[in-house]
Amino acid sequence: MAGNRLDLNLLHVFDTIYREGSLTRAAKALHLTQPAVSHSLSRLREHFDDPLFTRQGNQMVPTPLARRFLESMKPGLTQIQGAVNQFHAFDPANQRKTYSLGLRDVLESTFLPPLMQRLNPYPELEIASKRIPRRDMETQLAAGKLDFAVDVLLPVSNQTSHELLRQDRLVVLVREGHPLAANTLDMEGYLSARHVLVSSRAEGPGIEDFELSRLGVQRSIRLRCQHYYAACRVVEQTDLLLTMPETYAQIISERANITIMNPPADLPSVDVHLYWHTAYGQEPALIWFREQLKAIQ
Amino acid sequence: MAGNRLDLNLLHVFDTIYREGSLTRAAKALHLTQPAVSHSLSRLREHFDDPLFTRQGNQMVPTPLARRFLESMKPGLTQIQGAVNQFHAFDPANQRKTYSLGLRDVLESTFLPPLMQRLNPYPELEIASKRIPRRDMETQLAAGKLDFAVDVLLPVSNQTSHELLRQDRLVVLVREGHPLAANTLDMEGYLSARHVLVSSRAEGPGIEDFELSRLGVQRSIRLRCQHYYAACRVVEQTDLLLTMPETYAQIISERANITIMNPPADLPSVDVHLYWHTAYGQEPALIWFREQLKAIQ
DNA sequence: GTAAACGATAAGAATAATTCAGTCGCGTAA
DNA sequence: TTACGCGACTGAATTATTCTTATCGTTTAC
C-alpha cells in the first residue's frame, strides 16, 4: 500500500493486540507468527507516527492515541465484520475458526466425543470448551467470548436465544449383581436402598427429589458429591443407587460394571438447551455450527 | 488472506465500484489499473459466491446481495475511514489524493494558478475544480464529492463551516487611452459612460448596482454578459466601463490594454468565503489543504 | 457498419508479507 | 545478585500475492 492509505487489514491486527495486550497472544488469535504481528505493528506505528503500544512488564499497554483511535474505529470495525460474516459465502470445508463452547461438567463427555467425530472432515476447525459460571453465560455470549453454551433450561433475556437440544430422561444405576437388579425396579425397592446425590451445589435436593416429594415419598441420601463419574465409581463398589441422566449413564456404563435400570416412577427429564447470542445467530458460520450441534443426537 | 477471512481492503474497492458504477472509473478513483480492480472484484465474487455486479449496458449494476451488503457495511466503512483520517500522521510530502474544489468561473483564474504553484512540491497531489450549482454545494460537501467550495457569502446550515478567504474590492476597468483614464474617476464621469454588466443570472442588477441605487444614482448598461474575460475584451475595444473584483482585474489586465481605476465611490467588496463540511473539517489532510488555500493571498 | 469503450483473462513482473534466525530488554526465581 | 526465560524487535530470504502489460470478446453509440 503505497501513498498514505492505510491497509485496512492492519486494523484487525490493531484491535487484536489491543484486546489481547500481547503480540504473542494476538499472533495466536490471528493464526500468525509473532514477528508477523510485530511487523504489522511497526507499519501501524509508522502510519500513525505513534508507538501505539508500549511494553510495560509483560503486557503491551496502549498509548492515549491508540485508545482514542480504537474508540473511534471499533464500532465501525465490528459492524463491518458483522456484515462480512453475515453475507459471505460460507464454506465449512476450509473455515479456520475457533468455536468456543460453554459446557458444564457432564456435558463435555456427552457432547465432545460425537462432536469431534462429526467435525473430523474439517481439520482447520478448533474447539474450545470452557466452564463458565451460569450467571456469566449471557455476558460471555454477548461479548463474543463464547459462541455457544449448553446447559439446562435457564431464564435468559431476549438477547439470548435458546433451543431444546435433547431431553435426557433420568435412569437409575446400580452395580452389576445388585439384588435390586434382578427384577424391574419398583418404588418400594428404590426407597429401600440408600442413594448417591450428585449436585454442583453444596446443599439442597436434586431434581429427582422434587418429583419424589411430589409423590409423597422421600429417599435416603448416603453420599453427596459433585461429579457423576466419582459417583459411579462408588456405585460400582457399593449397594448405593444413583439417579442420573441417561446419556451420560450410557457412556459411563460402557466401561463399568454397572446396570442401568428404568426409574420406578416417571421422573422429570433433564432438558438440555443450546444457548447463543441472538444478534450473532444469523452468521452463517454459527448457523452451520448450530446445525452440527443439533445433529448429534 | 487464506482461510475465509476477507481482505478488508477489498471493501474499499467494493464501495468504489458501487459508487462509480464502473470498473474503469473505480480504477481511476483508486489510482489502480482496470485489471487490478477486475481481479479484486473476482476475489470479492468468490468470497461472497455472488456476481455482486452485473454489466448492463455500460454500467455495473449491483445485485440485491451487493446492495444489502453495502447498506450493512457502508456506515462502518465511513466511520473507520474517518477515524483513520483523523488520527493518522499526515505527511503532505507524499500524499496521493485528489482534492476537489467547487470553484465558480472567475475564481478558477484567481485561485488555481497560485494554488498549483504552491502545490508544486507535492507532485502526487491532484486537484479537480468543478463548477457546482450553488444550491447543490452543501449536498456535495456533505456527500464528500467536494472537499471545498469557494464562493461569495452564502447562507449555509451549521453542518457546513466557512471562513472569509479574502475581500475583493471592486475596481473599474477602461481601455488604455480612454478619455476618463486621464484623471481620477469621479461619479460624474462614471455615470456619463455606458457599462458592461457581468452576471451569471439572466436578469437583475449586479452588486455594484445595489450600492449605486443606495446612493441615488443609476448607470446605463449597454452590454450584459456572463464572463468577465469576454467583458474585458469588449472593454479593450470600446469605451464601455466594467466594474469587477480587483484580483481578477489584475490578472486580466496583465495581458490586455486595460487601465484599472479606483471606483468613484466606496463600493461594497466581494467577500470570498471558503466552505467545507464541518464533520470532515478535522481531518489532517483537509486542515492542511485549508491552510494552503488560506495562504495564497 | 465501424470505431470506441469496457470488462475479462493470461502471463510475467514487482511488490509486499511471512517466516526464520538471532539480539536485546525485562521480569522472575534461585 | 545472577541466571534463566519469556516476549518483542530486527534483518534477510523465501514465499505469496497483487499489480501490470497485453490481448480478446462484447457491447454501444455514432
XYZ file of C-alpha atoms (C1' of nucleotides) in Angstrom:
654
model
C 0.000 0.000 0.000
C 1.918 2.985 -1.240
C 0.767 6.522 -0.820
C -0.593 7.055 2.641
C -3.716 4.954 2.583
C -3.746 2.548 5.484
C -4.001 -1.154 4.858
C -7.344 -1.862 6.482
C -6.249 -5.344 7.467
C -3.905 -3.755 9.950
C -6.934 -2.535 11.853
C -7.845 -6.072 12.631
C -4.350 -6.670 13.954
C -4.523 -3.471 15.957
C -7.800 -4.487 17.502
C -6.483 -7.906 18.425
C -3.324 -6.543 20.034
C -5.465 -4.137 21.973
C -7.727 -6.896 23.148
C -5.018 -9.396 23.974
C -2.480 -6.969 25.373
C 0.302 -9.040 23.890
C 1.795 -9.610 20.473
C 2.282 -13.297 21.043
C -1.281 -13.855 22.107
C -2.542 -11.642 19.303
C -0.496 -13.686 16.866
C -2.089 -16.886 18.155
C -5.543 -15.415 17.857
C -4.842 -14.278 14.315
C -3.221 -17.550 13.309
C 0.009 -15.736 12.545
C 3.529 -15.836 13.894
C 4.677 -13.312 16.418
C 7.128 -11.487 14.106
C 4.358 -11.066 11.563
C 2.301 -9.222 14.126
C 5.349 -7.248 15.185
C 5.879 -6.137 11.593
C 2.259 -5.188 11.258
C 2.521 -3.169 14.424
C 5.567 -1.346 13.136
C 3.636 -0.482 9.985
C 0.851 0.868 12.119
C 3.360 2.808 14.177
C 4.783 4.428 11.106
C 1.370 5.268 9.769
C 0.224 6.931 12.963
C 3.663 8.185 13.968
C 2.984 6.948 17.468
C 4.201 3.913 19.448
C 0.552 2.864 19.891
C 1.543 0.167 22.384
C 4.360 0.310 24.889
C 5.658 -2.638 26.737
C 5.128 -2.413 30.451
C 6.148 -5.519 32.254
C 4.675 -8.330 30.271
C 1.836 -6.574 28.612
C 1.511 -4.089 25.797
C -0.272 -1.017 27.061
C -1.998 1.239 24.545
C -0.963 4.869 24.319
C -3.623 7.567 24.667
C -3.739 7.944 20.912
C -4.220 4.221 20.465
C -7.003 4.320 22.980
C -8.787 7.180 21.267
C -8.282 5.633 17.870
C -9.715 2.332 18.973
C -12.774 4.010 20.365
C -13.237 5.850 17.108
C -12.987 2.906 14.821
C -14.047 -0.099 16.874
C -17.793 0.228 16.302
C -17.186 0.521 12.589
C -14.928 -2.490 12.598
C -17.409 -4.700 14.400
C -20.147 -3.543 12.091
C -18.076 -4.388 9.060
C -17.089 -7.760 10.401
C -20.689 -8.466 11.212
C -21.740 -7.532 7.701
C -18.993 -9.604 6.143
C -19.807 -12.608 8.299
C -23.455 -12.290 7.526
C -23.182 -12.149 3.769
C -20.126 -14.125 2.828
C -20.483 -17.477 1.197
C -19.842 -19.955 3.940
C -17.724 -22.939 3.110
C -17.307 -25.157 6.148
C -14.691 -27.241 4.374
C -11.912 -24.741 4.828
C -13.008 -22.487 7.583
C -10.392 -21.653 10.123
C -12.076 -20.645 13.293
C -12.095 -21.490 16.947
C -15.569 -22.150 18.224
C -15.826 -21.720 21.950
C -18.462 -23.596 23.860
C -19.639 -23.224 27.393
C -20.071 -26.770 28.646
C -20.684 -27.838 32.193
C -19.000 -30.987 33.535
C -21.168 -33.852 32.336
C -21.882 -32.302 29.002
C -18.251 -32.382 27.973
C -18.278 -36.134 27.995
C -21.595 -36.476 26.232
C -21.090 -33.767 23.641
C -17.458 -33.520 22.778
C -16.796 -37.068 21.563
C -19.592 -37.206 18.986
C -18.989 -33.554 18.105
C -15.311 -34.010 17.389
C -16.097 -37.088 15.364
C -18.581 -35.118 13.304
C -16.048 -32.352 12.827
C -13.381 -34.707 11.605
C -13.729 -33.596 7.972
C -12.836 -30.041 8.988
C -9.326 -30.202 10.362
C -8.763 -26.428 10.355
C -11.553 -26.005 12.826
C -10.789 -25.709 16.509
C -12.976 -26.126 19.543
C -12.525 -24.675 22.983
C -14.772 -25.863 25.779
C -14.913 -23.589 28.766
C -16.605 -23.882 32.101
C -18.494 -20.681 32.637
C -20.439 -19.795 35.795
C -24.126 -19.743 34.953
C -24.595 -16.104 35.817
C -21.826 -15.101 33.392
C -23.185 -17.097 30.489
C -25.232 -14.343 28.886
C -22.490 -11.784 29.327
C -19.903 -14.007 27.702
C -22.212 -14.855 24.831
C -22.937 -11.181 24.285
C -19.254 -10.290 24.434
C -18.411 -12.898 21.833
C -16.167 -14.743 24.284
C -18.433 -17.705 23.866
C -20.113 -18.827 20.673
C -22.498 -21.249 22.331
C -23.415 -22.553 25.726
C -25.146 -25.781 26.586
C -26.999 -26.078 29.840
C -30.309 -26.976 31.404
C -33.224 -24.620 30.897
C -32.326 -21.265 32.401
C -34.082 -17.928 32.485
C -32.436 -15.661 29.917
C -33.133 -12.258 28.454
C -34.342 -11.983 24.888
C -30.867 -11.088 23.657
C -30.041 -14.734 24.155
C -31.746 -17.341 22.009
C -32.074 -20.951 23.003
C -33.373 -24.196 21.676
C -34.024 -27.601 23.161
C -31.202 -29.903 22.168
C -32.251 -33.088 23.840
C -34.398 -34.399 26.610
C -32.412 -36.647 28.838
C -34.561 -38.905 30.964
C -33.347 -39.963 34.341
C -32.315 -43.558 34.920
C -31.125 -45.464 37.953
C -27.695 -47.041 38.176
C -26.790 -49.964 40.362
C -23.747 -52.209 40.438
C -23.925 -55.384 38.423
C -25.269 -58.189 40.555
C -27.053 -55.824 42.870
C -30.034 -57.539 44.497
C -32.454 -54.996 43.040
C -31.127 -55.622 39.527
C -32.839 -58.928 39.253
C -36.314 -57.513 38.725
C -37.939 -54.391 37.433
C -37.287 -51.593 39.837
C -40.375 -50.559 41.771
C -40.813 -47.705 44.169
C -40.590 -49.952 47.155
C -37.200 -51.237 46.114
C -35.988 -47.790 45.141
C -36.838 -46.335 48.521
C -35.440 -49.287 50.410
C -31.959 -48.602 49.140
C -29.733 -45.669 50.013
C -28.626 -43.160 47.427
C -25.895 -41.004 45.985
C -26.842 -37.435 45.142
C -24.727 -35.551 42.614
C -25.043 -31.805 42.704
C -22.811 -28.860 41.993
C -24.427 -27.028 44.862
C -23.354 -27.545 48.423
C -26.785 -28.419 49.726
C -30.404 -28.827 48.738
C -32.209 -31.637 46.923
C -31.638 -32.842 43.361
C -34.298 -32.527 40.651
C -35.379 -36.116 41.171
C -36.099 -35.337 44.818
C -38.592 -32.687 43.813
C -40.626 -35.234 41.921
C -40.358 -37.791 44.703
C -41.646 -35.352 47.270
C -44.485 -34.502 44.919
C -45.333 -38.211 45.021
C -45.252 -38.022 48.791
C -42.120 -40.114 49.319
C -38.546 -39.433 50.300
C -35.309 -41.304 49.709
C -32.303 -41.589 51.920
C -29.105 -39.903 50.736
C -25.944 -41.548 51.906
C -23.444 -39.666 49.772
C -23.498 -36.232 48.239
C -20.793 -35.471 45.706
C -20.057 -33.207 42.760
C -19.279 -35.457 39.831
C -21.222 -38.285 38.291
C -18.083 -40.127 37.392
C -16.963 -40.305 41.011
C -20.468 -41.299 41.999
C -20.418 -44.192 39.526
C -17.169 -45.467 40.908
C -18.841 -45.511 44.292
C -21.951 -47.212 42.970
C -19.793 -49.852 41.368
C -18.382 -50.821 44.705
C -21.365 -50.402 46.998
C -25.069 -51.071 47.050
C -25.915 -47.395 46.682
C -28.271 -46.277 43.929
C -27.559 -43.341 41.620
C -30.186 -41.460 39.671
C -28.759 -39.540 36.718
C -29.318 -38.537 33.074
C -29.407 -41.449 30.693
C -26.946 -40.255 28.066
C -24.072 -39.874 30.443
C -25.073 -43.064 32.181
C -24.753 -44.972 28.908
C -21.268 -43.637 28.346
C -20.024 -44.458 31.787
C -21.615 -47.867 31.948
C -19.666 -48.995 28.904
C -16.538 -49.133 31.000
C -18.003 -50.000 34.352
C -19.715 -52.891 35.990
C -22.950 -51.080 36.230
C -26.531 -51.858 35.345
C -28.911 -49.231 34.089
C -32.487 -49.551 35.234
C -35.722 -47.730 34.475
C -36.797 -45.465 37.312
C -39.735 -46.609 39.441
C -41.823 -43.612 38.500
C -41.996 -41.031 35.752
C -39.218 -38.743 36.802
C -38.854 -35.373 35.067
C -36.369 -35.397 32.241
C -33.455 -33.038 32.107
C -33.924 -30.571 29.280
C -30.602 -29.681 27.703
C -30.717 -26.397 25.854
C -28.386 -24.723 23.433
C -27.850 -21.006 24.021
C -26.439 -18.352 21.714
C -26.466 -14.612 21.344
C -29.476 -13.604 19.270
C -27.665 -10.952 17.241
C -24.817 -13.229 16.179
C -27.160 -16.081 15.468
C -27.597 -15.159 11.838
C -23.942 -15.555 10.922
C -23.557 -18.453 8.522
C -20.655 -19.905 10.460
C -22.691 -20.024 13.632
C -25.773 -21.303 11.877
C -23.699 -24.086 10.446
C -22.168 -24.957 13.782
C -25.563 -24.928 15.430
C -26.714 -27.490 12.904
C -23.741 -29.641 13.761
C -24.577 -29.491 17.443
C -28.192 -30.300 16.850
C -27.303 -33.167 14.545
C -25.506 -35.142 17.208
C -28.401 -36.850 18.858
C -5.529 -13.815 3.103
C -6.023 -17.516 3.347
C -8.772 -19.188 5.275
C -12.015 -17.398 4.707
C -11.317 -14.026 6.285
C -11.997 -11.278 3.796
C -9.256 -8.855 2.870
C -10.732 -5.662 4.261
C -9.085 -3.593 1.554
C -11.459 -5.198 -0.900
C -14.281 -3.419 0.855
C -12.866 -0.142 -0.259
C -12.761 -1.400 -3.821
C -16.294 -2.710 -3.490
C -17.521 0.630 -2.231
C -15.814 2.475 -5.056
C -17.208 0.198 -7.740
C -20.624 0.644 -6.222
C -20.296 4.385 -6.210
C -18.787 4.703 -9.688
C -20.823 2.001 -11.365
C -17.846 1.108 -13.491
C -14.610 -0.780 -13.027
C -12.645 1.617 -15.166
C -13.822 4.651 -13.263
C -13.327 2.879 -9.945
C -9.778 2.058 -11.011
C -9.125 5.697 -11.771
C -10.506 6.770 -8.431
C -8.389 4.200 -6.643
C -5.251 5.002 -8.629
C -5.138 1.469 -9.919
C -5.366 -0.151 -13.310
C -8.581 -1.623 -14.562
C -7.430 -5.254 -14.394
C -6.397 -4.771 -10.795
C -9.931 -3.759 -9.926
C -11.274 -6.578 -12.032
C -9.172 -9.030 -10.050
C -10.295 -7.535 -6.781
C -13.869 -7.896 -7.884
C -13.359 -11.516 -8.791
C -11.913 -12.119 -5.320
C -14.970 -10.489 -3.836
C -17.181 -12.581 -6.050
C -15.551 -15.744 -4.883
C -15.810 -14.732 -1.274
C -19.490 -13.916 -1.455
C -20.281 -16.521 -4.092
C -22.317 -13.909 -5.914
C -21.661 -11.853 -9.048
C -22.141 -8.692 -6.955
C -22.152 -6.510 -10.064
C -23.542 -7.395 -13.449
C -22.845 -5.476 -16.565
C -25.909 -3.843 -18.009
C -25.088 -1.641 -20.908
C -22.098 0.352 -19.836
C -22.605 0.292 -16.151
C -22.109 -2.270 -13.463
C -25.353 -2.767 -11.619
C -25.215 -4.204 -8.109
C -27.069 -7.418 -7.358
C -29.553 -7.463 -4.483
C -26.964 -9.092 -2.268
C -24.424 -6.421 -3.119
C -26.970 -3.781 -2.322
C -27.811 -5.283 1.035
C -24.194 -5.849 1.867
C -23.267 -2.280 1.071
C -26.002 -0.983 3.302
C -24.788 -3.211 6.077
C -21.193 -2.228 5.943
C -21.091 1.269 4.487
C -21.637 3.130 7.766
C -18.884 1.124 9.381
C -16.559 1.772 6.493
C -17.043 5.514 6.557
C -16.593 5.534 10.277
C -13.357 3.638 10.001
C -12.069 5.832 7.241
C -12.982 8.872 9.265
C -11.146 7.534 12.284
C -8.106 6.623 10.225
C -8.018 10.001 8.530
C -8.420 11.758 11.804
C -5.611 10.066 13.660
C -3.046 9.152 11.091
C 0.203 11.038 10.894
C -0.208 13.370 7.987
C 2.702 13.783 5.666
C 1.835 16.174 2.858
C 5.058 15.315 1.032
C 3.822 12.009 -0.300
C 0.094 12.141 -0.047
C -1.755 10.830 -3.022
C -5.158 12.327 -3.062
C -7.421 14.218 -5.367
C -8.771 17.328 -3.751
C -11.918 18.504 -5.411
C -12.848 22.136 -5.264
C -16.030 23.855 -6.168
C -14.917 26.993 -7.948
C -17.097 29.356 -9.888
C -15.828 30.882 -13.125
C -13.693 33.822 -12.043
C -12.260 32.050 -9.064
C -10.586 29.435 -11.206
C -8.331 32.035 -12.727
C -7.570 33.755 -9.464
C -7.107 30.690 -7.324
C -5.757 27.893 -9.405
C -2.534 29.492 -10.678
C -1.133 30.443 -7.265
C -2.532 27.269 -5.747
C -0.872 24.988 -8.239
C 2.356 26.875 -7.807
C 2.166 26.385 -4.075
C 1.421 22.698 -4.571
C 4.423 22.186 -6.799
C 6.411 20.343 -4.121
C 3.674 17.713 -3.914
C 3.543 16.090 -7.318
C 1.362 13.151 -6.229
C -1.400 15.513 -5.325
C -4.205 16.129 -7.763
C -6.765 18.871 -7.971
C -10.155 18.785 -9.595
C -12.061 22.002 -9.948
C -15.745 21.575 -10.552
C -18.496 24.006 -11.249
C -21.275 23.216 -8.825
C -24.661 24.941 -8.763
C -24.915 26.967 -5.572
C -27.894 25.073 -4.253
C -26.003 21.784 -4.560
C -22.908 22.989 -2.770
C -23.835 21.839 0.702
C -25.064 18.491 -0.527
C -21.896 17.814 -2.432
C -19.723 18.845 0.502
C -21.705 16.598 2.800
C -21.518 13.709 0.359
C -17.763 14.044 0.106
C -17.999 14.751 -3.609
C -16.408 18.082 -2.915
C -13.686 18.791 -0.381
C -14.015 22.552 -0.510
C -16.032 25.203 -2.204
C -15.119 28.825 -2.715
C -17.878 31.337 -3.234
C -19.306 34.597 -2.031
C -21.029 34.651 1.327
C -23.984 32.318 1.205
C -26.480 31.168 3.797
C -25.498 27.672 4.905
C -26.597 25.262 7.612
C -24.322 24.596 10.541
C -23.130 21.347 9.004
C -21.095 23.491 6.666
C -18.288 25.622 8.028
C -16.932 28.657 6.271
C -14.265 31.244 6.641
C -13.509 34.537 4.918
C -10.706 33.975 2.456
C -10.306 37.410 1.007
C -12.176 40.611 0.488
C -12.056 41.658 -3.110
C -12.832 45.296 -3.655
C -14.460 46.385 -6.853
C -12.474 48.364 -9.379
C -13.341 49.934 -12.692
C -11.726 48.883 -15.957
C -11.407 51.058 -19.018
C -9.364 50.685 -22.195
C -5.949 52.283 -22.224
C -6.217 55.797 -23.558
C -9.825 56.097 -22.599
C -10.778 59.748 -22.037
C -11.778 59.050 -18.457
C -8.423 57.421 -17.706
C -6.645 60.732 -17.674
C -7.947 61.778 -14.286
C -9.248 60.231 -11.137
C -12.605 58.705 -11.805
C -15.439 60.632 -10.235
C -19.062 59.754 -10.095
C -19.949 62.161 -12.820
C -17.546 60.518 -15.224
C -18.587 57.027 -14.136
C -22.223 57.746 -14.802
C -21.534 59.518 -18.058
C -20.126 56.402 -19.606
C -22.020 53.268 -20.552
C -21.286 49.940 -18.866
C -20.842 46.232 -19.177
C -22.565 44.117 -16.567
C -21.296 40.618 -15.933
C -23.695 38.302 -14.239
C -24.389 34.628 -14.252
C -28.070 35.341 -13.919
C -30.204 36.211 -16.899
C -31.502 39.471 -15.497
C -31.386 41.744 -12.488
C -28.745 44.187 -11.316
C -25.175 43.431 -10.211
C -23.965 44.003 -6.662
C -22.451 47.326 -7.643
C -25.864 48.491 -8.822
C -27.309 47.934 -5.384
C -24.826 50.343 -3.887
C -25.327 52.865 -6.667
C -29.059 52.901 -6.187
C -28.474 53.333 -2.471
C -26.516 56.443 -3.424
C -29.464 57.544 -5.504
C -27.864 57.153 -8.898
C -28.135 54.708 -11.767
C -25.761 53.717 -14.525
C -26.549 52.763 -18.065
C -25.888 49.149 -19.022
C -25.013 48.635 -22.653
C -23.929 45.021 -22.526
C -24.846 42.205 -20.221
C -22.708 39.086 -20.450
C -21.673 36.074 -18.425
C -17.902 36.131 -18.287
C -15.515 38.798 -17.173
C -12.965 37.740 -19.717
C -15.315 38.367 -22.594
C -16.325 41.624 -20.990
C -12.687 42.716 -20.833
C -12.183 42.000 -24.491
C -15.113 44.248 -25.191
C -13.856 46.957 -22.860
C -10.500 46.820 -24.623
C -12.102 47.705 -27.919
C -14.847 50.119 -26.851
C -15.378 52.985 -24.448
C -17.522 50.868 -22.144
C -16.674 50.668 -18.431
C -16.513 47.447 -16.492
C -16.826 47.182 -12.716
C -15.399 43.966 -11.331
C -13.365 42.406 -8.477
C -9.812 43.662 -8.284
C -7.970 40.362 -8.123
C -9.310 39.077 -11.370
C -8.940 42.504 -12.917
C -5.234 42.470 -12.090
C -4.766 39.130 -13.764
C -6.577 40.052 -16.921
C -5.016 43.484 -17.228
C -1.552 41.931 -17.403
C -2.291 40.734 -20.902
C -4.679 43.379 -22.054
C -4.592 47.057 -22.913
C -6.662 47.967 -19.960
C -6.389 50.514 -17.186
C -7.616 49.798 -13.694
C -9.177 52.707 -11.866
C -10.479 53.256 -8.390
C -14.244 53.366 -8.256
C -15.890 56.735 -7.787
C -17.484 55.725 -4.527
C -16.993 53.136 -1.824
C -18.499 50.142 -3.480
C -19.122 47.005 -1.400
C -16.340 44.487 -1.611
C -16.942 40.941 -2.657
C -16.370 38.590 0.276
C -14.904 35.341 -0.908
C -15.517 32.510 1.528
C -14.135 29.034 1.819
C -16.687 26.347 2.599
C -16.214 22.828 3.885
C -18.199 20.151 5.621
C -17.928 20.640 9.364
C -17.582 16.963 10.204
C -14.747 16.341 7.757
C -13.015 19.556 8.729
C -10.897 17.918 11.379
C -9.108 15.554 9.057
C -5.422 16.423 8.902
C -5.382 16.265 5.119
C -8.188 18.785 4.856
C -6.783 21.000 7.568
C -3.528 21.066 5.691
C -5.189 21.889 2.406
C -7.254 24.604 4.028
C -4.042 26.180 5.207
C -2.697 26.071 1.683
C -5.785 27.793 0.364
C -5.689 30.450 3.020
C -2.002 31.058 2.481
C -2.398 32.189 -1.094
C -3.295 35.795 -0.584
C -21.224 -0.539 -40.041
C -17.467 0.823 -37.772
C -14.964 2.557 -34.047
C -14.596 3.234 -29.333
C -15.316 1.690 -24.650
C -15.496 -1.693 -21.227
C -14.732 -5.892 -18.668
C -12.466 -10.450 -18.529
C -8.329 -13.171 -18.867
C -3.295 -14.852 -19.210
C 1.342 -14.391 -18.133
C 5.106 -12.036 -16.352
C 6.973 -8.606 -13.024
C 7.081 -6.245 -8.970
C 5.835 -5.697 -4.581
C 4.588 -6.973 -0.104
C 4.101 -10.151 3.531
C 5.548 -14.055 6.125
C 8.849 -16.839 8.191
C 13.334 -17.939 10.115
C 17.188 -16.785 12.894
C 19.219 -14.026 16.158
C 19.526 -9.960 19.590
C 18.027 -7.341 23.313
C 15.446 -5.943 27.325
C 12.971 -7.087 31.318
C 10.933 -9.722 34.977
C 11.305 -13.709 37.962
C 13.351 -17.151 40.594
C 17.302 -19.238 42.707
C 22.891 -10.531 42.587
C 22.929 -13.585 38.965
C 20.957 -16.665 35.869
C 17.170 -18.054 33.291
C 13.223 -17.476 30.371
C 9.705 -15.050 28.135
C 8.459 -11.711 24.851
C 9.294 -8.062 21.493
C 12.246 -6.256 17.905
C 15.264 -6.539 13.640
C 17.110 -8.116 9.185
C 17.447 -11.310 5.433
C 15.473 -14.601 2.491
C 11.799 -17.048 0.846
C 7.196 -17.363 -0.421
C 2.780 -15.493 -1.876
C 0.067 -12.220 -3.551
C -1.142 -8.465 -6.084
C -0.378 -5.443 -9.879
C 0.633 -4.507 -14.679
C 1.046 -5.186 -19.589
C -1.094 -7.089 -23.481
C -4.960 -9.028 -25.702
C -9.627 -10.806 -26.566
C -14.569 -10.696 -26.881
C -18.723 -7.857 -26.250
C -21.411 -4.143 -26.275
C -22.707 0.552 -27.518
C -23.024 4.662 -29.830
C -22.320 7.482 -33.723
